[in-house]
Amino acid sequence: MKTTRTRRARSLLAVPALAAAVTLVLAGCGSRAGDSAEPTAAAESCIDTSGDTIKLGFLNSLTGGMAISEQTVSNVLHMAADEINADGGILGKQIEYVQEDGATDWPTFAEKTEKLLTQDCVAAIFGGWTSSSRKAVKPVVEENNGLFFYPVQYEGLESSPNIYYTGATTNQQIIPAMDYLAAQGVKTLFLAGSDYVFPRTANAIIKLYAAELGIEIVGEEYVPLDKDDWTTQVSKIVAADPDFVFNTINGSSNVGFIKAYYDAGLTPETTPIISVSIAEEEAPAMGHEVTGNYASWNYFQSLQTPNNPGFIERWKAYPDSSGVTSDPMEAAYISLYLYKALAEAAGSFDVDEINAAAAEGGITVDAPEGVVTLDGENHHISKPGNIGRINADNQFDIVWSSEGFIDPDPYLEGYDWFPADVRDALVAAAG
Amino acid sequence: MPTRVRDPTLQNRLQNSAPNRERPHVDALIPPLLNGTALGALLLLAALGLTLTFGQMGVINMAHGEFIMAGAFIAYLTQLVVTSSNISIVLALPLAFLGAGLLGLLLEVGIIQWMYRRPLDTLLVTVGVSLILQQIALQIFPAQGVPVESPGWLDGQADILGYAWPLRQVFTIVLAALCLAALAAWLKYTSFGRRIRATVQNRDLAETSGIPTRTVDRITFFVGSGLAGVAGVAASLIGGTNSQMGTQYIIPAFLVVVAGGVGQIKGTVIAAWAVGIALSFFADWTTGSMAQVLAFVLVVIFLQFRPQGLFTVRTRGLT
């Protein structure tokens, strides 16, 4: 409610600016209609920086299946915008955000991106969750030379001049998890995942690294994202009896998996699970059955860093809060501050100038997970690797941390066990 | 380089690592057969209500999945009041039946009653209703869903032919069998059951004989929706309880009803267990995704040869 009121107040103050913006939109549309050879130029002139506000777009699924995850991202973006505005805005301009609903539908993500860039003339868009939504947005932001900030850990093997990635790529989440397992002396591993691009790609990488580490893969199972029934696959885990289960399952299906696992008599003492998608938000829905298992993330609510207590406190006090902080929402929180840092380094809201500032290097954000540094080339950020064990309060006791922050390497070019032909094949398969 | 700190809780487990431990030896056919029986029971619970509302009344109720969701959330709410999960799950069964049944009654009185004999319209309208119910659940409950604690007496496994069969699966089967028996007895032996069958077979004649067919419609819809609520309690013990949970049951449930022969409970029973067991065997031989494809292909091929389903009865709604 608070956000709505302040946004309305700002809108009223910005009537002249809006009028100017409308004129610019009309001019932009006119020139585009007249000269279709230069759509980019029309789109660029569309961002209005004349008033005392700057328009940003938030694009999250507020309805449909992904709303269970993306609602929180939207809420934390609103909180970050309020914070930045209270602190004087970006380059002295107050953020005026346009919230759009991606509705768990990938063509809708593409349409809304187009609308935000060409009609609302936002300076940047923040949001998305699934890789499918990101891949729907990517061609549109590239064509219109817009900016998109993507806040979720993903399968890597991607970089775009128009996208900034504030979640982990594989070498900041999957590889630390494997390093942890190897350090514990794990010899056999079972892979369980949802059937879509992230788990398939992650498991391709896990299998290559496991061979390097001398860990044997004793099984690999996939279930469609929208199915909760894991009983047959769990029977296979019982039969294979692995040292550890690597879990790349996503969404509600994870609850079905954890329950089937518990029902079959498997426990963290006999067959522990390490997950890359169960965080503080997801764990409560799984009940006590999930307690004692592990997750690999960059951020945990239990992380002891200078900025984390304040972040947790502000989020808990926020009207639309979910009550707990978690990795993806922290990455979304970072994304808005990263944009602020970029715009201030560039001294401009212009996309090309922002990218030039990024390429110069040295852009950092003092985030709840620590001071993260932007890689100006691949547009990902450095992150700490952390492994947590779920306790009875559905919080994570941190049992392992990487030595320092891990630089992003979305194409795994620094890992010689990852062959170039596999990389090319995976990039081609991901489209 | 990452730090090499060993996690003490893991060391016990890993010292007894794979080669030293005794691996269970189980016949390859037993786990998929038993898992499939449990999955079939859940499908049957989801489909039983549809045999009434779709089979007997000809209403294509796409919000049936959200009645399942309502049942699961009622199980959760019951648990908030009666904190002992041993008792609350038993209390939740009748409450979920009542709650989902009332939702169904509301839908019948508010919308469906204007749409009898127009099954395609009921389809469109109830898709809308299902989206509304999903969004309401998303607004009321935590977005990621809520935990429904399993009662202590369902913790553990029963030893069946050397296979540790989860008790929660056994519970689903017993629950499905009880619901099936109760529904069959109700339809066959009570005067109300006879009225339903009379209305289904010939509405005009039933009305002429003094049967209040509108009341029959409402109570049939109430019971059909209530059964979805009971299915929801079972589903809450097996998978996640969240705003989206209903969507995964609705299509298989309709598939089972159609394959079994619309309006035929015995057909639904056979089809549910056939699909459940087939799914588990396919998942055992291939992958979870391929199993879904194969099971659907199997049903489609079956319907090519027998479009009327396993058994047939003349109904007023679909002919």
XYZ file of C-alpha atoms in Angstrom, chain B residues 24-275:
252
model
C 18.686 -54.123 -0.424
C 17.722 -56.713 -3.012
C 14.222 -56.243 -4.313
C 12.441 -57.881 -7.198
C 12.371 -55.376 -10.093
C 8.610 -55.739 -10.536
C 7.517 -55.082 -6.968
C 8.370 -51.367 -6.426
C 6.725 -50.072 -9.632
C 3.705 -52.280 -9.056
C 3.159 -51.023 -5.506
C 4.031 -47.397 -6.341
C 1.663 -47.629 -9.290
C -1.141 -48.964 -7.127
C -0.758 -45.970 -4.823
C -0.565 -43.549 -7.730
C -3.660 -45.180 -9.236
C -5.467 -44.754 -5.918
C -4.694 -41.031 -5.919
C -5.892 -40.775 -9.532
C -9.039 -42.651 -8.553
C -9.711 -40.262 -5.663
C -9.256 -37.301 -8.021
C -11.486 -38.911 -10.668
C -14.293 -40.314 -8.468
C -15.912 -36.924 -8.033
C -15.676 -36.337 -11.759
C -17.575 -39.557 -12.521
C -20.471 -37.857 -10.734
C -20.225 -34.278 -11.998
C -18.958 -35.091 -15.489
C -20.138 -38.654 -15.893
C -23.600 -38.362 -14.391
C -24.331 -34.680 -14.948
C -22.335 -33.839 -18.086
C -20.627 -30.834 -16.520
C -16.991 -30.395 -17.569
C -15.769 -28.890 -14.322
C -12.195 -27.664 -14.843
C -12.256 -26.231 -11.305
C -12.314 -29.790 -9.917
C -8.531 -29.547 -9.444
C -9.006 -26.442 -7.312
C -11.525 -28.332 -5.158
C -8.689 -30.814 -4.585
C -6.524 -27.837 -3.632
C -9.259 -26.612 -1.272
C -9.268 -30.006 0.446
C -5.498 -29.840 0.925
C -5.676 -26.335 2.394
C -8.504 -27.445 4.699
C -6.188 -30.216 5.939
C -3.618 -27.510 6.685
C -6.155 -25.247 8.420
C -7.416 -28.164 10.503
C -3.834 -28.722 11.581
C -3.572 -25.122 12.764
C -6.528 -25.676 15.099
C -5.849 -29.278 16.135
C -2.085 -29.325 16.333
C -1.696 -33.063 16.823
C -1.252 -34.339 13.280
C -2.307 -37.819 14.448
C -5.852 -36.558 15.052
C -6.092 -33.576 12.708
C -5.704 -35.635 9.546
C -8.685 -37.784 10.536
C -10.756 -34.681 11.312
C -9.621 -33.112 8.047
C -11.234 -35.817 5.904
C -14.889 -34.978 6.683
C -14.113 -31.256 6.912
C -12.447 -31.287 3.481
C -15.425 -33.210 2.077
C -17.785 -30.604 3.508
C -15.665 -27.591 2.511
C -15.013 -28.664 -1.069
C -18.614 -29.854 -1.357
C -19.908 -26.428 -0.321
C -17.583 -24.781 -2.849
C -19.053 -27.091 -5.477
C -22.585 -26.303 -4.371
C -21.798 -22.597 -4.638
C -20.498 -23.136 -8.162
C -23.583 -25.153 -9.115
C -26.074 -22.659 -7.719
C -24.140 -19.596 -8.862
C -23.098 -20.621 -12.354
C -23.502 -24.202 -13.513
C -27.273 -24.411 -13.125
C -27.679 -22.019 -16.047
C -25.516 -24.172 -18.263
C -26.852 -27.714 -18.188
C -26.840 -29.362 -21.610
C -24.048 -26.974 -22.702
C -20.919 -28.896 -21.665
C -18.521 -26.711 -23.664
C -19.773 -23.591 -21.905
C -19.236 -25.214 -18.523
C -15.684 -25.950 -19.640
C -14.931 -22.309 -20.456
C -16.592 -20.901 -17.357
C -14.995 -23.355 -14.958
C -11.519 -22.704 -16.411
C -12.116 -19.104 -15.362
C -13.330 -20.205 -11.943
C -10.236 -22.373 -11.494
C -7.932 -19.421 -12.254
C -9.830 -17.257 -9.779
C -9.596 -19.913 -7.067
C -5.843 -20.326 -7.707
C -5.269 -16.602 -7.360
C -7.365 -16.436 -4.175
C -5.268 -19.231 -2.668
C -2.084 -17.428 -3.736
C -3.249 -14.256 -1.996
C -4.351 -15.960 1.236
C -1.603 -18.523 1.828
C 2.207 -18.248 1.669
C 3.162 -18.209 -2.011
C 5.411 -21.273 -1.779
C 2.679 -23.325 -0.147
C 2.142 -24.717 3.326
C 3.308 -27.913 5.031
C 0.712 -30.523 5.937
C 2.346 -32.664 8.589
C 1.912 -36.373 8.117
C 0.545 -38.178 11.204
C 3.028 -40.239 13.178
C 1.110 -43.437 12.494
C 1.875 -43.007 8.798
C 5.623 -42.672 9.343
C 7.580 -45.676 8.200
C 7.162 -48.570 5.822
C 5.424 -51.913 5.603
C 7.521 -54.832 4.411
C 5.908 -56.263 1.269
C 7.893 -59.029 -0.465
C 11.161 -57.493 0.659
C 10.159 -54.002 -0.432
C 9.749 -51.280 2.168
C 6.375 -49.904 1.139
C 5.729 -46.386 2.503
C 2.712 -46.357 4.833
C 1.494 -43.117 3.299
C 0.981 -44.989 0.029
C -0.976 -47.689 1.822
C -3.101 -44.945 3.411
C -3.951 -43.486 -0.021
C -5.066 -46.902 -1.238
C -7.220 -47.577 1.823
C -8.767 -44.113 1.565
C -9.551 -44.579 -2.133
C -11.080 -47.993 -1.468
C -13.263 -46.596 1.341
C -14.480 -43.677 -0.780
C -15.185 -46.002 -3.664
C -17.160 -48.422 -1.499
C -19.131 -45.625 0.123
C -19.973 -44.001 -3.203
C -20.963 -47.281 -4.843
C -23.157 -48.251 -1.895
C -24.741 -44.806 -1.819
C -25.617 -44.946 -5.508
C -26.809 -48.524 -5.418
C -28.604 -49.011 -2.120
C -29.995 -45.657 -0.991
C -33.151 -44.087 -2.299
C -31.158 -41.000 -3.156
C -28.756 -43.069 -5.235
C -31.717 -44.492 -7.120
C -32.964 -40.952 -7.770
C -29.597 -39.954 -9.200
C -29.553 -42.959 -11.495
C -33.133 -42.281 -12.546
C -32.338 -38.629 -13.317
C -29.272 -39.615 -15.307
C -31.112 -42.183 -17.373
C -34.186 -40.138 -18.133
C -34.659 -36.720 -16.591
C -38.177 -36.133 -17.913
C -39.477 -39.446 -16.726
C -37.799 -38.941 -13.364
C -39.486 -35.566 -12.988
C -42.834 -37.053 -13.936
C -42.353 -39.637 -11.215
C -42.026 -36.848 -8.679
C -38.235 -36.798 -8.294
C -37.027 -33.236 -7.567
C -34.311 -33.256 -10.231
C -32.918 -29.842 -9.270
C -32.263 -31.049 -5.727
C -30.756 -34.212 -7.142
C -28.415 -32.103 -9.318
C -27.285 -30.023 -6.379
C -26.628 -32.906 -4.062
C -24.819 -34.832 -6.799
C -22.597 -31.838 -7.443
C -22.028 -31.400 -3.702
C -20.906 -35.012 -3.276
C -18.763 -34.990 -6.424
C -16.957 -31.847 -5.299
C -16.674 -33.150 -1.739
C -14.831 -36.218 -3.012
C -12.306 -33.851 -4.606
C -11.768 -32.395 -1.124
C -10.990 -35.864 0.254
C -8.571 -36.393 -2.648
C -6.955 -33.104 -1.605
C -6.220 -34.427 1.896
C -4.502 -37.456 0.364
C -2.635 -35.238 -2.116
C -1.425 -32.958 0.695
C 0.392 -35.939 2.242
C 2.077 -36.894 -1.027
C 2.988 -33.610 -2.740
C 3.000 -29.879 -2.155
C 0.010 -27.913 -0.860
C -0.024 -24.697 -2.880
C -2.134 -22.647 -5.247
C -0.984 -24.610 -8.295
C -1.378 -28.160 -7.006
C -4.780 -28.758 -8.614
C -3.542 -28.288 -12.157
C -1.535 -31.514 -12.196
C -4.558 -33.670 -11.331
C -7.275 -32.288 -13.576
C -6.115 -33.645 -16.945
C -5.229 -37.189 -15.759
C -8.528 -37.292 -13.839
C -10.562 -36.463 -16.947
C -8.469 -38.906 -18.942
C -9.277 -41.663 -16.468
C -13.003 -40.877 -16.505
C -13.133 -40.839 -20.315
C -11.061 -44.006 -20.691
C -13.190 -45.775 -18.123
C -16.397 -44.904 -19.900
C -18.200 -41.735 -18.936
C -20.521 -42.216 -15.994
C -19.231 -45.655 -15.126
C -17.616 -46.030 -11.726
C -16.216 -49.499 -12.382
C -14.627 -48.199 -15.593
C -13.063 -45.296 -13.686
C -11.649 -47.703 -11.111
C -10.032 -49.943 -13.706
C -8.765 -47.018 -15.780
C -7.291 -45.212 -12.744
C -5.314 -48.217 -11.610
C -4.295 -49.140 -15.162
C -2.959 -45.641 -15.804
